Tab-separated table of C-alpha atoms and ligand atoms in Angstrom:
chain	number	residue	atom	x	y	z
A	16	UNK	CA	99.140	104.050	74.204
A	17	UNK	CA	102.020	101.597	75.041
A	18	UNK	CA	101.622	98.204	76.967
A	19	UNK	CA	103.491	95.184	77.787
A	20	UNK	CA	102.199	91.757	76.528
A	21	UNK	CA	103.716	88.789	78.787
A	22	UNK	CA	102.685	85.972	76.111
A	23	UNK	CA	102.839	82.156	76.676
A	24	UNK	CA	105.098	80.742	74.069
A	25	UNK	CA	105.170	76.878	73.346
A	26	UNK	CA	106.386	75.506	70.302
A	27	UNK	CA	104.090	72.108	70.835
A	28	UNK	CA	102.091	69.986	72.823
A	29	UNK	CA	105.636	68.343	73.945
A	30	UNK	CA	107.761	71.281	74.625
A	31	UNK	CA	107.903	73.225	77.496
A	32	UNK	CA	106.175	76.671	77.445
A	33	UNK	CA	107.103	79.985	79.224
A	34	UNK	CA	105.933	83.491	79.590
A	35	UNK	CA	107.660	86.002	77.059
A	36	UNK	CA	107.575	89.785	77.649
A	37	UNK	CA	106.924	92.283	74.228
A	38	UNK	CA	106.505	95.701	74.220
A	39	UNK	CA	103.421	96.939	71.913
A	40	UNK	CA	103.810	100.687	71.151
A	41	UNK	CA	100.880	102.968	69.624
A	42	UNK	CA	98.216	100.714	70.839
A	43	UNK	CA	94.848	102.806	69.688
A	44	UNK	CA	91.689	102.419	72.140
A	45	UNK	CA	89.512	101.435	69.207
A	46	UNK	CA	91.573	98.141	68.319
A	47	UNK	CA	90.274	94.931	69.484
A	48	UNK	CA	92.537	92.771	71.644
A	49	UNK	CA	93.091	90.508	68.498
A	50	UNK	CA	93.796	93.432	66.249
A	51	UNK	CA	96.493	94.573	69.037
A	52	UNK	CA	97.801	90.896	68.755
A	53	UNK	CA	97.990	91.579	64.891
A	54	UNK	CA	99.999	94.620	65.299
A	55	UNK	CA	102.537	92.764	67.288
A	56	UNK	CA	102.677	89.898	64.996
A	57	UNK	CA	103.522	92.355	62.089
A	58	UNK	CA	106.237	93.718	64.228
A	59	UNK	CA	107.752	90.276	64.897
A	60	UNK	CA	107.334	89.151	61.330
A	61	UNK	CA	109.477	92.136	60.209
A	62	UNK	CA	112.085	91.497	63.148
A	63	UNK	CA	112.362	87.849	61.658
A	64	UNK	CA	110.849	86.293	64.751
A	65	UNK	CA	108.150	83.778	65.002
A	66	UNK	CA	104.667	85.422	65.174
A	67	UNK	CA	102.608	84.360	68.095
A	68	UNK	CA	99.957	81.889	67.264
A	69	UNK	CA	96.310	82.475	68.375
A	70	UNK	CA	93.127	81.115	67.373
A	71	UNK	CA	90.325	83.242	65.686
A	72	UNK	CA	87.766	83.119	62.827
A	73	UNK	CA	84.802	85.400	62.535
A	74	UNK	CA	85.995	88.387	65.202
A	75	UNK	CA	82.267	89.396	65.553
A	76	UNK	CA	81.774	87.152	68.972
A	77	UNK	CA	79.683	84.342	67.166
A	78	UNK	CA	82.085	81.661	65.955
A	79	UNK	CA	83.641	80.731	69.492
A	80	UNK	CA	87.219	80.293	68.157
A	81	UNK	CA	89.116	83.111	70.118
A	82	UNK	CA	90.474	81.653	73.271
A	83	UNK	CA	92.564	83.722	75.383
A	84	UNK	CA	93.127	83.900	79.163
A	85	UNK	CA	93.776	87.676	79.702
A	86	UNK	CA	95.214	88.536	83.058
A	87	UNK	CA	94.039	85.206	83.975
A	88	UNK	CA	90.416	85.609	83.081
A	89	UNK	CA	88.696	83.675	80.253
A	90	UNK	CA	88.113	86.180	77.525
A	91	UNK	CA	89.608	88.894	79.733
A	92	UNK	CA	87.813	91.631	82.004
A	93	UNK	CA	84.548	92.337	80.492
A	94	UNK	CA	81.633	90.178	81.347
A	95	UNK	CA	79.485	88.869	78.399
A	96	UNK	CA	82.453	89.565	75.874
A	97	UNK	CA	84.449	87.394	73.568
A	98	UNK	CA	88.172	88.049	73.143
A	99	UNK	CA	87.723	89.467	69.757
A	100	UNK	CA	85.091	91.917	70.958
A	101	UNK	CA	87.247	93.152	73.754
A	102	UNK	CA	88.564	96.394	72.872
A	103	UNK	CA	92.003	97.994	74.188
A	104	UNK	CA	89.885	101.051	75.739
A	105	UNK	CA	89.488	98.685	78.741
A	106	UNK	CA	93.167	99.048	79.479
A	107	UNK	CA	95.411	101.838	80.041
A	108	UNK	CA	98.838	103.075	78.787
A	109	UNK	CA	101.514	101.217	80.577
A	110	UNK	CA	99.726	98.219	81.506
A	111	UNK	CA	101.488	94.692	81.736
A	112	UNK	CA	99.027	92.411	80.463
A	113	UNK	CA	99.317	88.339	80.987
A	114	UNK	CA	97.987	86.574	77.777
A	115	UNK	CA	97.702	82.711	78.092
A	116	UNK	CA	95.984	79.847	76.253
A	117	UNK	CA	93.118	77.956	77.978
A	118	UNK	CA	94.726	75.756	80.676
A	119	UNK	CA	92.769	72.445	80.948
A	120	UNK	CA	93.923	69.262	80.967
A	121	UNK	CA	91.422	68.220	78.027
A	122	UNK	CA	92.478	71.047	75.836
A	123	UNK	CA	96.298	70.214	75.056
A	124	UNK	CA	98.391	73.087	73.947
A	125	UNK	CA	98.768	72.810	70.046
A	126	UNK	CA	101.124	75.986	69.823
A	127	UNK	CA	101.450	79.219	71.733
A	128	UNK	CA	97.747	80.483	72.600
A	129	UNK	CA	96.259	77.609	70.601
A	130	UNK	CA	94.557	74.461	72.342
A	131	UNK	CA	93.173	71.718	70.865
A	132	UNK	CA	89.345	71.866	71.739
A	133	UNK	CA	88.117	68.710	69.574
A	134	UNK	CA	87.001	67.170	72.561
A	135	UNK	CA	83.911	69.429	72.861
A	136	UNK	CA	83.096	68.227	69.067
A	137	UNK	CA	83.200	64.414	70.328
A	138	UNK	CA	80.621	65.574	73.003
A	139	UNK	CA	78.287	66.672	70.328
A	140	UNK	CA	78.921	63.878	68.019
A	141	UNK	CA	77.845	61.538	71.018
A	142	UNK	CA	74.391	63.172	71.300
A	143	UNK	CA	73.945	66.508	69.955
A	144	UNK	CA	71.756	65.799	67.228
A	145	UNK	CA	67.928	64.628	66.697
A	146	UNK	CA	66.933	61.766	64.070
A	147	UNK	CA	64.508	62.855	61.746
A	148	UNK	CA	62.564	60.501	59.136
A	149	UNK	CA	63.649	60.778	55.547
A	150	UNK	CA	60.958	62.138	53.017
A	151	UNK	CA	59.228	65.016	52.113
A	152	UNK	CA	59.476	67.872	54.562
A	153	UNK	CA	57.016	68.083	57.360
A	154	UNK	CA	54.213	70.677	57.340
A	155	UNK	CA	55.710	73.568	59.159
A	156	UNK	CA	52.722	73.562	61.666
A	157	UNK	CA	52.641	69.948	62.266
A	158	UNK	CA	54.644	70.110	65.658
A	159	UNK	CA	53.890	73.217	67.696
A	160	UNK	CA	56.455	74.527	69.875
A	161	UNK	CA	55.419	76.394	73.001
A	162	UNK	CA	56.625	79.611	73.238
A	163	UNK	CA	58.664	78.850	76.645
A	164	UNK	CA	60.148	76.049	75.074
A	165	UNK	CA	61.250	77.978	72.243
A	166	UNK	CA	62.708	80.664	74.323
A	167	UNK	CA	64.578	78.152	76.084
A	168	UNK	CA	65.877	76.133	73.666
A	169	UNK	CA	67.074	79.386	71.919
A	170	UNK	CA	68.805	80.777	75.186
A	171	UNK	CA	70.767	77.252	75.238
A	172	UNK	CA	71.661	77.685	71.530
A	173	UNK	CA	73.418	80.893	72.056
A	174	UNK	CA	76.351	78.667	73.465
A	175	UNK	CA	79.348	79.387	71.186
A	176	UNK	CA	81.445	76.422	72.254
A	177	UNK	CA	84.356	78.523	73.032
A	178	UNK	CA	85.245	76.532	76.314
A	179	UNK	CA	85.758	79.630	78.507
A	180	UNK	CA	83.650	77.643	80.924
A	181	UNK	CA	86.262	74.737	80.933
A	182	UNK	CA	89.121	77.011	81.352
A	183	UNK	CA	87.482	78.968	84.353
A	184	UNK	CA	86.348	75.763	86.344
A	185	UNK	CA	88.788	74.729	88.736
A	186	UNK	CA	87.463	71.051	88.017
A	187	UNK	CA	88.083	71.483	84.419
A	188	UNK	CA	84.256	70.702	83.793
A	189	UNK	CA	82.756	71.149	80.492
A	190	UNK	CA	79.055	70.711	82.026
A	191	UNK	CA	77.897	74.195	81.176
A	192	UNK	CA	78.821	73.578	77.391
A	193	UNK	CA	77.193	70.020	77.699
A	194	UNK	CA	74.402	71.157	79.562
A	195	UNK	CA	73.397	74.075	77.229
A	196	UNK	CA	74.067	71.644	73.787
A	197	UNK	CA	71.689	69.013	75.555
A	198	UNK	CA	69.129	71.694	76.651
A	199	UNK	CA	68.998	73.343	73.379
A	200	UNK	CA	67.570	69.964	71.692
A	201	UNK	CA	65.801	68.501	74.966
A	202	UNK	CA	63.549	71.538	75.406
A	203	UNK	CA	61.777	71.115	72.038
A	204	UNK	CA	59.284	68.546	71.088
A	205	UNK	CA	61.395	67.209	68.161
A	206	UNK	CA	64.337	66.508	70.803
A	207	UNK	CA	61.958	64.443	73.147
A	208	UNK	CA	62.393	60.844	71.652
A	209	UNK	CA	66.342	60.686	72.392
A	210	UNK	CA	66.434	63.090	75.281
A	211	UNK	CA	67.521	60.468	77.878
A	212	UNK	CA	69.956	58.650	75.413
A	213	UNK	CA	71.377	61.922	74.468
A	214	UNK	CA	71.753	63.078	78.058
A	215	UNK	CA	73.471	59.894	78.792
A	216	UNK	CA	75.564	59.468	75.876
A	217	UNK	CA	76.830	63.375	76.272
A	218	UNK	CA	77.556	62.958	79.708
A	219	UNK	CA	79.523	59.644	79.167
A	220	UNK	CA	81.628	61.501	76.499
A	221	UNK	CA	82.457	64.309	78.793
A	222	UNK	CA	83.776	61.967	81.347
A	223	UNK	CA	85.702	59.901	78.853
A	224	UNK	CA	87.535	63.266	77.492
A	225	UNK	CA	88.635	63.868	80.920
A	226	UNK	CA	86.635	66.758	82.011
A	227	UNK	CA	85.974	67.218	85.533
A	228	UNK	CA	82.683	66.979	87.386
A	229	UNK	CA	80.609	70.051	88.359
A	230	UNK	CA	80.357	71.047	91.674
A	231	UNK	CA	78.453	74.185	91.264
A	232	UNK	CA	80.927	76.706	91.630
A	233	UNK	CA	79.675	78.792	88.845
A	234	UNK	CA	83.114	80.238	87.674
A	235	UNK	CA	81.948	78.762	84.308
A	236	UNK	CA	78.795	80.913	83.909
A	237	UNK	CA	80.632	84.023	85.077
A	238	UNK	CA	83.085	84.027	82.221
A	239	UNK	CA	80.649	82.766	79.494
A	240	UNK	CA	80.426	85.476	76.914
A	241	UNK	CA	76.850	84.313	76.002
A	242	UNK	CA	75.555	84.289	79.561
A	243	UNK	CA	74.672	80.703	79.634
A	244	UNK	CA	73.052	80.291	83.258
A	245	UNK	CA	74.136	77.336	85.689
A	246	UNK	CA	70.636	75.892	85.698
A	247	UNK	CA	71.453	74.361	82.134
A	248	UNK	CA	73.632	71.858	84.294
A	249	UNK	CA	70.915	71.358	86.731
A	250	UNK	CA	68.653	70.290	83.608
A	251	UNK	CA	71.179	68.060	82.180
A	252	UNK	CA	71.624	66.479	85.576
A	253	UNK	CA	67.990	66.080	85.818
A	254	UNK	CA	67.578	64.240	82.332
A	255	UNK	CA	70.473	61.902	83.451
A	256	UNK	CA	68.648	61.031	86.713
A	257	UNK	CA	65.383	60.482	84.819
A	258	UNK	CA	67.045	58.334	82.057
A	259	UNK	CA	68.713	55.930	84.882
A	260	UNK	CA	65.400	55.379	86.550
A	261	UNK	CA	63.550	54.758	83.333
A	262	UNK	CA	65.877	53.460	80.650
A	263	UNK	CA	64.898	53.181	77.072
A	264	UNK	CA	64.061	49.680	76.049
B	1	LIG	S1	86.872	84.847	66.625
B	1	LIG	FE1	84.604	84.126	66.512
B	1	LIG	S2	83.885	84.591	68.632
B	1	LIG	FE2	85.769	85.489	68.564
């Protein structure tokens, strides 16, 4: 099939950006969206033009690097799907498809479709860890983990940190990401000692990075490729409130 891409081109964070149209011919329905961009880039390179910069790594839906807004929707039209796992069979011959970077104040554009998502790393650095004593490895059965807690922690840990939640949120909030990362540790016995301090530190880092507050709109969970539910945010808010009521000594 033949399609037209309208792609956001921007030299760097300080330059203005604009949409430029590119025809792409001979697109196979079995190509992923990124493979289709590879074809475009090969053509541009052979023509002596600058290829389109876009983020990717695993191309298997697990690393969270791919990050395109396709026709205005983070990761495109398919639910529970990363951009790298989106296939061209979901589009039709003659389609005109808009491709943009994540638009969020806390994610400045680096070039074309690549944004700087290091603000998410700084939220993790603020509290996304547990402290463990040094020495020999503890007995594997020394700390029993209830099945419900293990399941909850695992569900939270499926967040791949792509930032689609931020891109979709009208407030530019990263609370779904922060809630998932805090819950992933806070649901487990090993994460209890720092649970309150972790919630406070991660939310403070979230706010310092300029992300907006959550007003429970739910766009984040609608585009999340891992299906992280909105109640991860409620759980984080409950941890914050409880820590404020009973601060650690
Ligand atoms: S490239 Fe790794 S999740 Fe898409």
